[in-house]
Short mmCIF file of C-alpha atoms and ligand atoms in Angstrom, two decimals:
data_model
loop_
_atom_site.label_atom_id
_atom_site.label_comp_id
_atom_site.label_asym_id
_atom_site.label_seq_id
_atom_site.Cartn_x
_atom_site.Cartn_y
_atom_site.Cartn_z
CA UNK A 203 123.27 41.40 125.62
CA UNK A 204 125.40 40.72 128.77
CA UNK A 205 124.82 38.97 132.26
CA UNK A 206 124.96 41.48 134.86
CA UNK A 207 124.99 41.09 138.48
CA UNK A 208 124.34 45.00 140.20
CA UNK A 209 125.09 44.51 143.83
CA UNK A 210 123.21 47.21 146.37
CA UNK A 211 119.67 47.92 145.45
CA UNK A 212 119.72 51.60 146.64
CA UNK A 213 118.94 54.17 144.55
CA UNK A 214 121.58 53.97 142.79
CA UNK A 215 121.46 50.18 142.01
CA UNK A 216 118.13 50.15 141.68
CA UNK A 217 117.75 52.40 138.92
CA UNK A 218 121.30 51.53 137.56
CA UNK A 219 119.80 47.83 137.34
CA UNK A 220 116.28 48.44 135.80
CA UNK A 221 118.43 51.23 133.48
CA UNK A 222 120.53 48.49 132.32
CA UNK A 223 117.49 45.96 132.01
CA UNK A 224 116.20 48.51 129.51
CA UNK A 225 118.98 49.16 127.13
CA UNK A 226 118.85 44.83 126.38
CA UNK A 227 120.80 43.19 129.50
CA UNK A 228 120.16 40.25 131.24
CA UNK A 229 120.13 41.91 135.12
CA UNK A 230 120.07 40.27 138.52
CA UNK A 231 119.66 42.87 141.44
CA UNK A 232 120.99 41.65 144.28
CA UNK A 233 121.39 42.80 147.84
CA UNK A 234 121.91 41.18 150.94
CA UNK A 235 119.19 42.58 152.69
CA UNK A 236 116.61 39.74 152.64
CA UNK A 237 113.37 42.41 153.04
CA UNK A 238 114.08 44.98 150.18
CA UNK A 239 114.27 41.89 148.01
CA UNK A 240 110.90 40.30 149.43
CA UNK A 241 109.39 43.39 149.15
CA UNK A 242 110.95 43.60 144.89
CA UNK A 243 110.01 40.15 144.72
CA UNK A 244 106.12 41.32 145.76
CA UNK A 245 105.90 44.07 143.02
CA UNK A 246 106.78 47.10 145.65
CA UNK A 247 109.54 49.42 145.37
CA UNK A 248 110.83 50.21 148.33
CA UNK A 249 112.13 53.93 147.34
CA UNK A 250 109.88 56.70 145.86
CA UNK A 251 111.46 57.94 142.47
CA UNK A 252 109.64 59.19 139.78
CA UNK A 253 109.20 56.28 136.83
CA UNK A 254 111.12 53.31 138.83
CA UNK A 255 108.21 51.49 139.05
CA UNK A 256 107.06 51.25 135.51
CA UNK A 257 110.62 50.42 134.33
CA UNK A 258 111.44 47.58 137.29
CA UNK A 259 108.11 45.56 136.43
CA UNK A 260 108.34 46.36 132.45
CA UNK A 261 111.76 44.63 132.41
CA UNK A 262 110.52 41.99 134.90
CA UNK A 263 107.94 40.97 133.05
CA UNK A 264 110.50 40.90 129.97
CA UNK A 265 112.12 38.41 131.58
CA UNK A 266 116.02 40.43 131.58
CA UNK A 267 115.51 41.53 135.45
CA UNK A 268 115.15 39.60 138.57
CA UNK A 269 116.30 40.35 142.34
CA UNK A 270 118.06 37.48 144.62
CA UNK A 271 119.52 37.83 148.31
CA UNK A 272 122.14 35.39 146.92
CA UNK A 273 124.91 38.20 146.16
CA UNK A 274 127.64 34.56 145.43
CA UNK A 275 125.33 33.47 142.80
CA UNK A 276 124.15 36.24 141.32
CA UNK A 277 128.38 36.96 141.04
CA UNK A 278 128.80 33.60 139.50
CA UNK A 279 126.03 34.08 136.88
CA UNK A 280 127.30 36.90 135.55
CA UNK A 281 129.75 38.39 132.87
CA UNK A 282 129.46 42.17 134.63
CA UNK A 283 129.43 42.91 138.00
CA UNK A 284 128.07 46.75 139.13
CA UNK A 285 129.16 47.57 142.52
CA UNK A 286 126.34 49.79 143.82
CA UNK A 287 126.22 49.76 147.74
CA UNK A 288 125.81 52.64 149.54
CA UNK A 289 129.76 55.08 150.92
CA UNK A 290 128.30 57.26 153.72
CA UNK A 291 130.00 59.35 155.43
CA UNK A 292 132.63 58.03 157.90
CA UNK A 293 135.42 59.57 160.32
CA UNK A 294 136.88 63.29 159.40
CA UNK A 295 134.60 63.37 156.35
CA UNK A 296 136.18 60.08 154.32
CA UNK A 297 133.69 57.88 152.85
CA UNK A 298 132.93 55.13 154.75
CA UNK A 299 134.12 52.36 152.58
CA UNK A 300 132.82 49.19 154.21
CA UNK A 301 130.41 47.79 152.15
CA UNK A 302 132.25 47.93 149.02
CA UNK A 303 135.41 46.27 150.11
CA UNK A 304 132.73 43.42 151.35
CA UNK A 305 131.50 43.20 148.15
CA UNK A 306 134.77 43.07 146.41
CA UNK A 307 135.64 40.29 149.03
CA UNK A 308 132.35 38.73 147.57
CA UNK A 309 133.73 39.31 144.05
CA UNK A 310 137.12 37.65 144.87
CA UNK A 311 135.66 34.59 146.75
CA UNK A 312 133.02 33.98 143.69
CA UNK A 313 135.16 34.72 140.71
CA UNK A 314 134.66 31.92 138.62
CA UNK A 315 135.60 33.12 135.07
CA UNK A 316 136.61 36.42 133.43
CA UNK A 317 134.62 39.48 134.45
CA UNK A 318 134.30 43.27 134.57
CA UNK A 319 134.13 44.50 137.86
CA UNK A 320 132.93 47.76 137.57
CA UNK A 321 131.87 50.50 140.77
CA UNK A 322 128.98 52.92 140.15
CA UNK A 323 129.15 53.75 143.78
CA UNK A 324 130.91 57.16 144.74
CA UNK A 325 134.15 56.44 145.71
CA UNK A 326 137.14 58.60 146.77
CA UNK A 327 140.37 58.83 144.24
CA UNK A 328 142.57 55.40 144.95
CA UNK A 329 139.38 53.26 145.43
CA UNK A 330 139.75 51.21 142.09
CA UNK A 331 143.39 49.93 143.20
CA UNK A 332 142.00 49.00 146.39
CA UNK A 333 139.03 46.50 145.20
CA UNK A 334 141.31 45.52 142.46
CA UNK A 335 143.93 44.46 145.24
CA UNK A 336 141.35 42.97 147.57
CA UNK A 337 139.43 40.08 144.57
CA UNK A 338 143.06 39.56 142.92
CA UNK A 339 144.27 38.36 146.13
CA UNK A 340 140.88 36.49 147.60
CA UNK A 341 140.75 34.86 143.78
CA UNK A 342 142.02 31.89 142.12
CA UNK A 343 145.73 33.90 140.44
CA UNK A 344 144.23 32.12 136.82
CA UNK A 345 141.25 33.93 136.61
CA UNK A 346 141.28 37.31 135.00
CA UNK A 347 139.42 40.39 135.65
CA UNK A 348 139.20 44.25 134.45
CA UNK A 349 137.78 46.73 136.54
CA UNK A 350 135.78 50.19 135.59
CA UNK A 351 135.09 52.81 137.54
CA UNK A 352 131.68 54.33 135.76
CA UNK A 353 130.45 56.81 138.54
CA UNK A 354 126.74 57.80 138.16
CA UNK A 355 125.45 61.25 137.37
CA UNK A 356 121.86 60.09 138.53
CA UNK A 357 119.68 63.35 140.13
CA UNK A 358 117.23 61.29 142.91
CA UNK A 359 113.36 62.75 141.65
CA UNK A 360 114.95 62.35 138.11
CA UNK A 361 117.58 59.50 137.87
CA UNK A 362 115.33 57.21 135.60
CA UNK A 363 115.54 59.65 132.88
CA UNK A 364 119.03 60.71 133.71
CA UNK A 365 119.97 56.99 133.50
CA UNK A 366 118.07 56.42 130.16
CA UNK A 367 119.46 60.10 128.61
CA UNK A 368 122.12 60.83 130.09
CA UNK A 369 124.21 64.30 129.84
CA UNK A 370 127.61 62.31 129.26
CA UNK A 371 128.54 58.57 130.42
CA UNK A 372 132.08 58.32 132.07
CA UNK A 373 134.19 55.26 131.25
CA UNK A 374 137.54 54.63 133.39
CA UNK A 375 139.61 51.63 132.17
CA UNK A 376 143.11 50.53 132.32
CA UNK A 377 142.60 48.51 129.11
CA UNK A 378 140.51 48.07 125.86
CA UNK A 379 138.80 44.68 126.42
CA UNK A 380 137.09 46.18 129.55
CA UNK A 381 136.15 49.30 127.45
CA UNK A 382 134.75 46.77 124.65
CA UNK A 383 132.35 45.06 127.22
CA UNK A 384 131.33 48.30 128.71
CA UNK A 385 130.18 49.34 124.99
CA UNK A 386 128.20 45.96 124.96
CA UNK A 387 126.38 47.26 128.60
CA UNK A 388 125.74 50.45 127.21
CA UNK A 389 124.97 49.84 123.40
CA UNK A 390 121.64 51.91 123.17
CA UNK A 391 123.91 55.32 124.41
CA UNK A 392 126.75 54.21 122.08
CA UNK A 393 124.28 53.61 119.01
CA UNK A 394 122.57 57.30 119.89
CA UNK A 395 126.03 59.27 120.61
CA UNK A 396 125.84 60.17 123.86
CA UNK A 397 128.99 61.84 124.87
CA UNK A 398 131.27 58.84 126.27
CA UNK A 399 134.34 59.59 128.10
CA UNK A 400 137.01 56.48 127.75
CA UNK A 401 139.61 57.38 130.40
CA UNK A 402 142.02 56.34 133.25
CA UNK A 403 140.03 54.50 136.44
CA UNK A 404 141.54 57.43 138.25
CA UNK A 405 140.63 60.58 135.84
CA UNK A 406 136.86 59.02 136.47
CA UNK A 407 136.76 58.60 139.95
CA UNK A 408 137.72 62.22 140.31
CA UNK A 409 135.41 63.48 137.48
CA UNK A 410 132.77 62.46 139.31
CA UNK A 411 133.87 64.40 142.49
CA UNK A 412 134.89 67.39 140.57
CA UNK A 413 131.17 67.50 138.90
CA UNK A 414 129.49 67.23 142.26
CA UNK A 415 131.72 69.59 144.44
CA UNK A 416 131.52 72.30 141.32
CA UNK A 417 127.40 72.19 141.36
CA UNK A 418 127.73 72.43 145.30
CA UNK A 419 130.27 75.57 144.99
CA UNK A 420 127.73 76.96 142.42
CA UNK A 421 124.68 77.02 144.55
CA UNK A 422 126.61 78.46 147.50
CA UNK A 423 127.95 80.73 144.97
CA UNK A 424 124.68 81.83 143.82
CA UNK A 425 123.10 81.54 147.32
CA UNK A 426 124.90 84.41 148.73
CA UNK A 427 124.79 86.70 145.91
CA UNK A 428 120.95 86.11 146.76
CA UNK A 429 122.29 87.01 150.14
CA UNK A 430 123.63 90.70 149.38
CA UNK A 431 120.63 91.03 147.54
CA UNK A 432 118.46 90.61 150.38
CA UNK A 433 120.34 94.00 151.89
CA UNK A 434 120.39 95.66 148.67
CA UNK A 435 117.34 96.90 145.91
CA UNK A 436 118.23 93.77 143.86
CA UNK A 437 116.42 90.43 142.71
CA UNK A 438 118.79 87.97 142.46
CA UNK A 439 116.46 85.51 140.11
CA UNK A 440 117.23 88.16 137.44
CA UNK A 441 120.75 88.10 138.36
CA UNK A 442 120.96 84.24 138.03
CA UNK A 443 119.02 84.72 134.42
CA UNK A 444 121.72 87.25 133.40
CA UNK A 445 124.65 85.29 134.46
CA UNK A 446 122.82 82.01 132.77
CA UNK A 447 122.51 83.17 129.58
CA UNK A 448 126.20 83.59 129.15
CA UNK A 449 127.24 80.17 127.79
CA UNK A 450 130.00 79.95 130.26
CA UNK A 451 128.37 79.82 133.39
CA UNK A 452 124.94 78.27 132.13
CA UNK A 453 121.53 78.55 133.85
CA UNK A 454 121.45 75.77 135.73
CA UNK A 455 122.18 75.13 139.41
CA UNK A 456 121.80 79.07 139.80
CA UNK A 457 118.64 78.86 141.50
CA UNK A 458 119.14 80.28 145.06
CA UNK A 459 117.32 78.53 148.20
CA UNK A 460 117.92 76.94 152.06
CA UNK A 461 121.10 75.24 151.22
CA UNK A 462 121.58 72.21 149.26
CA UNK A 463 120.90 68.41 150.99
CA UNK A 464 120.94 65.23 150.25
CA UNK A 465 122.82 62.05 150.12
CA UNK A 466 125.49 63.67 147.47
CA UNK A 467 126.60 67.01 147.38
CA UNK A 468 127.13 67.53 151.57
CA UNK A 469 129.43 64.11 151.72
CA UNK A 470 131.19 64.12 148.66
CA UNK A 471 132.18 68.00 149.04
CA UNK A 472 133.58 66.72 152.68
CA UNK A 473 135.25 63.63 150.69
CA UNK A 474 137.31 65.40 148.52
CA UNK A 475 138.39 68.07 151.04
CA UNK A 476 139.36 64.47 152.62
CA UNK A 477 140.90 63.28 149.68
CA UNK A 478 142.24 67.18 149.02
CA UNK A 479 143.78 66.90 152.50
CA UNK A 480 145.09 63.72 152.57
CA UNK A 481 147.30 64.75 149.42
CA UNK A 482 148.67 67.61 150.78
CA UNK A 483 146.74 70.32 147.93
CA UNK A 484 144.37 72.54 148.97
CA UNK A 485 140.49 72.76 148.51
CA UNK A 486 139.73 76.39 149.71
CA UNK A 487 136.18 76.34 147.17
CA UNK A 488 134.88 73.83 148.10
CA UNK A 489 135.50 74.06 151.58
CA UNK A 490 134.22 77.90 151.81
CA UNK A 491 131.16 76.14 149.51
CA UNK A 492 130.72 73.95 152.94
CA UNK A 493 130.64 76.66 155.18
CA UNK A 494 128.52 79.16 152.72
CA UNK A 495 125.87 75.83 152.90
CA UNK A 496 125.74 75.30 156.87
CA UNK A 497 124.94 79.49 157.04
CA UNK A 498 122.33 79.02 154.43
CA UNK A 499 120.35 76.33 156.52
CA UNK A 500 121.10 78.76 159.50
CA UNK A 501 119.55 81.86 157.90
CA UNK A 502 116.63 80.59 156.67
CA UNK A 503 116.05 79.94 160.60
CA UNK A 504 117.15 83.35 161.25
CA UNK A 505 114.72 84.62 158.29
CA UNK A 506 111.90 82.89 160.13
CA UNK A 507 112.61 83.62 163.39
CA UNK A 508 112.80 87.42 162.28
CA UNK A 509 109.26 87.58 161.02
CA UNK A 510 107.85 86.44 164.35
CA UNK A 511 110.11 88.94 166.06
CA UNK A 512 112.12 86.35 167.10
CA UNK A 513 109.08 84.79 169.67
CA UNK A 514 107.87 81.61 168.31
CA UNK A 515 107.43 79.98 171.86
CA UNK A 516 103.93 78.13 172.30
CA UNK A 517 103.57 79.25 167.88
CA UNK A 518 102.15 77.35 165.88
CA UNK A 519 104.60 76.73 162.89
CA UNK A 520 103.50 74.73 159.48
CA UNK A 521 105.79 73.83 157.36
CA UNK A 522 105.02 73.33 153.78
CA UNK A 523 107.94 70.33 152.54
CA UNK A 524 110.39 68.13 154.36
CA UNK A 525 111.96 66.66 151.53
CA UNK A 526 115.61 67.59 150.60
CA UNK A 527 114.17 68.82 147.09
CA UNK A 528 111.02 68.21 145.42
CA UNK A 529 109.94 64.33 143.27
CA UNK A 530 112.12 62.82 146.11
CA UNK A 531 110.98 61.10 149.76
CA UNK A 532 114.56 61.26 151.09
CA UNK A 533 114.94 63.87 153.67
CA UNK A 534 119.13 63.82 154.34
CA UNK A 535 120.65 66.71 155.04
CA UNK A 536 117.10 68.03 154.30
CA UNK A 537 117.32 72.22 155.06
CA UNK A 538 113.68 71.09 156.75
CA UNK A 539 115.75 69.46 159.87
CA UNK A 540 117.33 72.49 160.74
CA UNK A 541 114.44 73.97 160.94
CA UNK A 542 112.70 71.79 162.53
CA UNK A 543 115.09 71.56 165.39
CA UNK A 544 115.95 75.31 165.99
CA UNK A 545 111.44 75.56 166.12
CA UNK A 546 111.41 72.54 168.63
CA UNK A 547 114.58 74.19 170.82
CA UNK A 548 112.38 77.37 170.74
CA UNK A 549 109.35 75.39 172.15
CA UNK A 550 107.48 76.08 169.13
CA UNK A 551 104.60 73.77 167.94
CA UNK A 552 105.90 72.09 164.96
CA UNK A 553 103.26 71.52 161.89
CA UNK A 554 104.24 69.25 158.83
CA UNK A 555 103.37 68.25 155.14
CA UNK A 556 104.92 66.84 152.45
CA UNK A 557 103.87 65.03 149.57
CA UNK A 558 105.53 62.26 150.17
CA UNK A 559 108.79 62.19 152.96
CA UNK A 560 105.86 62.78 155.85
CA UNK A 561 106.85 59.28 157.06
CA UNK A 562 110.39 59.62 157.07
CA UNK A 563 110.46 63.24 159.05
CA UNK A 564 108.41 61.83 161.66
CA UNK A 565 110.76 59.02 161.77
CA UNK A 566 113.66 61.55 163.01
CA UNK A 567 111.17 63.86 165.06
CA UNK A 568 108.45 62.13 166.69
CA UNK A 569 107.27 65.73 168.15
CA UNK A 570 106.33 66.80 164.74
CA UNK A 571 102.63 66.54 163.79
CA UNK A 572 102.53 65.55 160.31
CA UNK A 573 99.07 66.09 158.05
CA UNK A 574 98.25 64.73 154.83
CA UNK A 575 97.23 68.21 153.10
CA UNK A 576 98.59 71.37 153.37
CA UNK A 577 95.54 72.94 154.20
CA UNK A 578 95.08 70.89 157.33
CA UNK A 579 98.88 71.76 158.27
CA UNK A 580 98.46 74.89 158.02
CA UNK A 581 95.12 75.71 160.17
CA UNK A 582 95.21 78.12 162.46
CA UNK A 583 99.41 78.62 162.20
CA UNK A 584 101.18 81.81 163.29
CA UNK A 585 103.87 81.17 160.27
CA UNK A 586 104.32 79.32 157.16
CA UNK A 587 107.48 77.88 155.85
CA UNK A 588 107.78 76.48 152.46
CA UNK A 589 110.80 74.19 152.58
CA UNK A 590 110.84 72.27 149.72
CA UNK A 591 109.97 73.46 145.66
CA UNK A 592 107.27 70.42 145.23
CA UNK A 593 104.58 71.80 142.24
CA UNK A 594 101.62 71.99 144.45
CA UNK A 595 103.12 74.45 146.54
CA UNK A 596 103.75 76.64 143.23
CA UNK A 597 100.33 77.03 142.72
CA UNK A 598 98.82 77.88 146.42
CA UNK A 599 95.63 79.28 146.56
CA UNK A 600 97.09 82.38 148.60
CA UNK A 601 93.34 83.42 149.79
CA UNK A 602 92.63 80.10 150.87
CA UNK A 603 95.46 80.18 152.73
CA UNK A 604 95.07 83.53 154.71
CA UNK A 605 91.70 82.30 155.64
CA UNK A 606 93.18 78.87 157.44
CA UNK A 607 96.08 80.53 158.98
CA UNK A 608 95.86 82.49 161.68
CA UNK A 609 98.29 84.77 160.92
CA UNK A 610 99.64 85.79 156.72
CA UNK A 611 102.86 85.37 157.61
CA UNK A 612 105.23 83.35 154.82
CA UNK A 613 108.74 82.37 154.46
CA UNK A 614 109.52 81.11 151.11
CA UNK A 615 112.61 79.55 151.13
CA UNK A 616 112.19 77.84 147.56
CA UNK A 617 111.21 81.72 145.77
CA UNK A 618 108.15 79.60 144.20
CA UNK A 619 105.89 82.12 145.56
CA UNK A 620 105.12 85.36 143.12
CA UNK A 621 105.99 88.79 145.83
CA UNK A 622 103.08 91.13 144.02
CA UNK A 623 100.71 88.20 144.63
CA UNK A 624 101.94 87.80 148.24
CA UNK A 625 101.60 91.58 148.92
CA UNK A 626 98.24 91.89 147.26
CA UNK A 627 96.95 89.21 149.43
CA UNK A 628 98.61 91.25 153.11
CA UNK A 629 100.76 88.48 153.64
CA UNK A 630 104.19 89.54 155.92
CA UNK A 631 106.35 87.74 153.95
CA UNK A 632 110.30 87.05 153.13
CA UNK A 633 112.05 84.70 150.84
CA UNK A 634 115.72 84.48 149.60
CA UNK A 635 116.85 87.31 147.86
CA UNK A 636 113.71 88.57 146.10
CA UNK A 637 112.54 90.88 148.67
C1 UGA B 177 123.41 65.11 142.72
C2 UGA B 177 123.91 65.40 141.30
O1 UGA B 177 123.10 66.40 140.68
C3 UGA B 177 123.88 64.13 140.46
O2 UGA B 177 124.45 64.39 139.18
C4 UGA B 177 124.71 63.06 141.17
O3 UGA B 177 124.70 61.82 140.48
C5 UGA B 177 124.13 62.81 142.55
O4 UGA B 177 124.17 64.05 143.29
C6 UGA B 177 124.97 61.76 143.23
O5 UGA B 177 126.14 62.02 143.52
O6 UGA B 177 124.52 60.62 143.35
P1 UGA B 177 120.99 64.90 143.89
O7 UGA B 177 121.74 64.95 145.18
O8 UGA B 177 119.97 63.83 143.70
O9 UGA B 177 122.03 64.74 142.65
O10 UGA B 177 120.23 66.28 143.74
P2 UGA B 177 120.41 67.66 142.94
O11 UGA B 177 119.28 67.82 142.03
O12 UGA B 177 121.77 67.77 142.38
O13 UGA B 177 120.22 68.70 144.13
C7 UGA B 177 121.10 68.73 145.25
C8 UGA B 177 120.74 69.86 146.19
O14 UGA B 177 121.00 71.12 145.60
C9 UGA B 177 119.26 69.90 146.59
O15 UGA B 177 119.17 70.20 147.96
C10 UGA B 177 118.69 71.02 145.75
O16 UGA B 177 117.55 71.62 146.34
C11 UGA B 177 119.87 71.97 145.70
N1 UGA B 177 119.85 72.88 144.54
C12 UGA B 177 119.99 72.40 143.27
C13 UGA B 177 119.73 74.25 144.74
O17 UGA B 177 119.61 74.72 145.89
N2 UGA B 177 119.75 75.09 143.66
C14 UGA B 177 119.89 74.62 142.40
O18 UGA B 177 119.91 75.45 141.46
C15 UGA B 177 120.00 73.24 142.20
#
C-alpha cells in the first residue's frame, strides 16, 4: 500500500485516484479548485461517467480516499505523486502546458523526502525532462526523486473499467527503484498479468500519442471509405466487418460516423503534428486524418441540409444527442456543434435532447431549446438528426416518431438506425455510408 497524492481531479484524476483507491492505496485527490472539492467532500461528483460514483464513495467509506484543496500537503503526505491536471490546447496546436509546470513547481517547493513523481496527464515528447528540471531546481539538491511518465488509456463513458482492466499499462522510467514503486501502485494488474510495458520516460510519452493519433487516422480512414460508399452500391458496415476480422487491422474503431470529438483525439493529433513539426519529420497521416475529420463534421451538415433541399430557414430541426459520443456529458469538439451552428446561421429553429450533456449544449448556445425526452424534441420537426449513438436512440419507436414529427425525414449520423425499418415506415432518410 502506498501514499498517493493525484493532483487535478478531472476526469482523468478523478478516476485515476478512485482507480488507485481500489487496487489497496492510500489516495488524497487534490485540486486547487476549492468547489469541485466541496462538492467531493458533499458526496457529488461533479463529472458524469459511468461507475465513478460507486467507486469514489466505496473507497471513501474504506477510509484509502479523501479530497483536500491543500495540493502542499497532500504533496508532503505522500510517497507518489500523480500529476493529472488538465494540457488543452494552446498556440499552433502545442499543448498548453501551464498547469503542469505549476504543479511541478508545487512538487519542487513541497518535496520533503524521496518520491515518485509520476504524469498521467497527456503530455508532448520532452515533457518529463522539463518537470524533472523545474522540482530539481525549486528543491532542497539532498532530496531525491524519480519521475514516470504512465500516460492513461482511459475512454470517458468507460474509463472506470478501462482503469480497473486495462488493455496494457505503460511504464516509462529512467531507473529500477521508480519501476519497483510503480509495481507497489499497481499490484492488483501486476498480480493478474496485465500486459506492462517498462520503458524509457520518452518511448511512453510518445506511445501514448502514437495510440491516440493511430485510432484518429483509423476512423478518418474508415469514415471516407463510408464516404465512396455513399456514391457507390456499397455498405460500408460490411466493409468494416470484412476488414475487422482480419487480425491485422481488428474490428474496432472501424465504425464510421460525424467525425470523432472530444477532449483527446482532435488535440493530441494537432500535438504531435506540433511535436512532428517542431522536429523537423513529417506527419502527413495524421495530418490528412485532421483534415478527413473537419470534412466529416462538414458533410454531415451537407447530408442534412440536402434532405431539406437545402431550405431549412424558419425549420424546425430536432436533434437527437449533443454529446461527443454516447455514456459521456462532455460535448468538446462534439460533431453536434457544427451542426448546431451551420442550423442557427441558416435561421433554422434549433431542437435538442440528450440524455445527459442538455446542460452543457445550452451552455455554448443559449438559442437552442433543449427538452428532456426525445419525443417532446422532436414534435412537430421538419428533420431529425441523430448525433450521438446513446442506446435509447437504438431502439426508437419509428411509428411513434412519424406521428410527432411533422415531417419523416432522418439523418442518422451514428448508422444505429436499421434502413428496411426506416423505409417501411416512409421515412426520407440518409445516414453515412449505408444508403
Ligand atoms: C480516447 C482514447 O480512446 C483513450 O484510449 C484515451 O485515453 C483518451 O482518448 C485520452 O487521450 O484521454 P475518448 O476521447 O474518451 O478516448 O473517446 P473514444 O471512445 O476513443 O472516442 C473518440 C471519438 O471517436 C468519439 O467522437 C467517437 O464517437 C469516435 N469514434 C470512435 C468513431 O467515430 N468511430 C469509432 O469506431 C470509434
Amino acid at each position: 500500500m502506498k501514499k498517493i497524492a493525484v493532483i487535478g481531479t478531472g476526469y482523468v484524476g478523478l478516476v485515476s485516484g478512485a482507480g488507485l483507491a481500489d487496487f489497496g492505496n492510500a489516495v488524497i485527490c487534490a485540486d486547487i479548485d476549492a468547489d469541485k472539492i466541496n462538492l467531493l467532500k458533499n458526496s457529488e461528483i461533479p463529472i458524469y461517467e459511468p461507475g465513478l460514483k460507486e467507486i469514489v464513495f466505496r473507497n471513501v467509506n474504506a477510509g484509502r480516499l479523501s479530497f483536500s484543496n491543500n495540493v502542499n500537503k497532500a504533496i508532503k503526505d505522500s510517497d507518489v505523486i500523480f500529476i493529472a491536471v488538465g494540457t488543452p490546447e494552446g498556440e499552433n496546436g502545442a499543448s498548453d502546458l501551464s498547469a503542469v509546470l505549476e504543479v511541478a513547481r508545487a512538487i519542487g517547493e513541497n518535496l520533503n523526502d524521496y518520491k515518485v513523481i509520476c504524469t498521467k496527464s497527456t503530455v508532448p515528447i520532452g515533457t518529463g525532462l522539463q518537470i524533472m528540471d523545474k522540482i530539481s531546481k525549486l528543491s532542497n539538491s539532498s532530496t531525491k526523486f524519480d519521475y514516470v511518465s504512465n500516460p492513461e488509456f482511459l475512454r470517458e463513458g468507460s474509463a472506470v473499467k478501462d482503469f480497473l482492466w486495462p488493455d496494457r499499462v505503460v511504464i516509462g522510467a529512467s531507473n529500477q527503484r521508480a519501476i519497483d514503486m510503480m509495481k507497489e501502485v499497481y499490484r492488483p494488474l501486476y498480480i493478474n498479468e496485465t500486459p506492462i510495458i517498462e520503458t524509457t520516460i520518452q518511448t511512453a510519452e510518445l506511445i501514448k500519442y502514437a495510440s491516440n493519433a493511430f485510432l484518429a487516422v483509423k476512423i478518418s480512414y474508415i469514415n471516407e471509405i463510408a464516404n465512396i460508399c455513399d456514391e457507390i452500391d456499397a455498405d460500408v458496415h460490411v466493409v468494416s466487418k470484412a476488414m475487422g476480422v482480419d487480425g491485422r487491422i481488428s474490428p474496432k474503431f472501424l465504425h464510421p460516423g460525424p467525425g470523432f470529438g472530444g477532449s483527446c483525439f482532435p488535440k493530441d493529433t494537432k500535438a504531435l503534428i506540433s511535436t512532428a513539426n517542431e522536429l523537423g519529420s513529417g506527419l502527413e497521416v495524421v495530418n490528412g486524418a485532421i483534415r478527413a475529420n473537419k470534412r466529416q463534421k462538414e458533410r454531415m451538415v451537407a447530408k442534412l441540409m440536402k434532405l431539406m433541399s437545402n431550405d431549412v430557414s424558419g425549420k424546425t430541426i430536432a436533434l437527437l444527442g449533443l454529446a461527443f459520443k454516447a455514456q459521456t456529458d462532455d460535448i468538446r469538439e462534439s460533431p453536434a456543434i457544427e451542426m448546431i451552428e451551420s442550423l442557427l446561421a441558416s435561421n433554422a429553429t434549433v431542437n435538442v435532447f440528450d440524455p445527459v450533456a442538455n446542460a452543457n449544449m445550452k451552455k455554448k448556445f443559449n438559442q437552442i431549446n433543449v427538452f428532456e425526452s426525445w419525443e417532446d424534441a422532436v414534435k412537430e420537426a421538419d428533420c431529425v438528426a441523430i448525433m450521438t449513438e446513446w442506446n435509447e436512440f437504438r431502439g426508437l419507436d419509428l411509428a411513434k416518431l412519424k406521428e410527432l414529427v411533422k415531417s419523416p425525414i432522418i439523418l442518422d449520423s451514428r448508422n444505429i438506425l436499421n434502413n428496411d425499418t426506416l423505409e417501411r415506415h416512409g421515412f426520407t432518410y440518409d445516414n453515412v455510408g449505408r444508403k
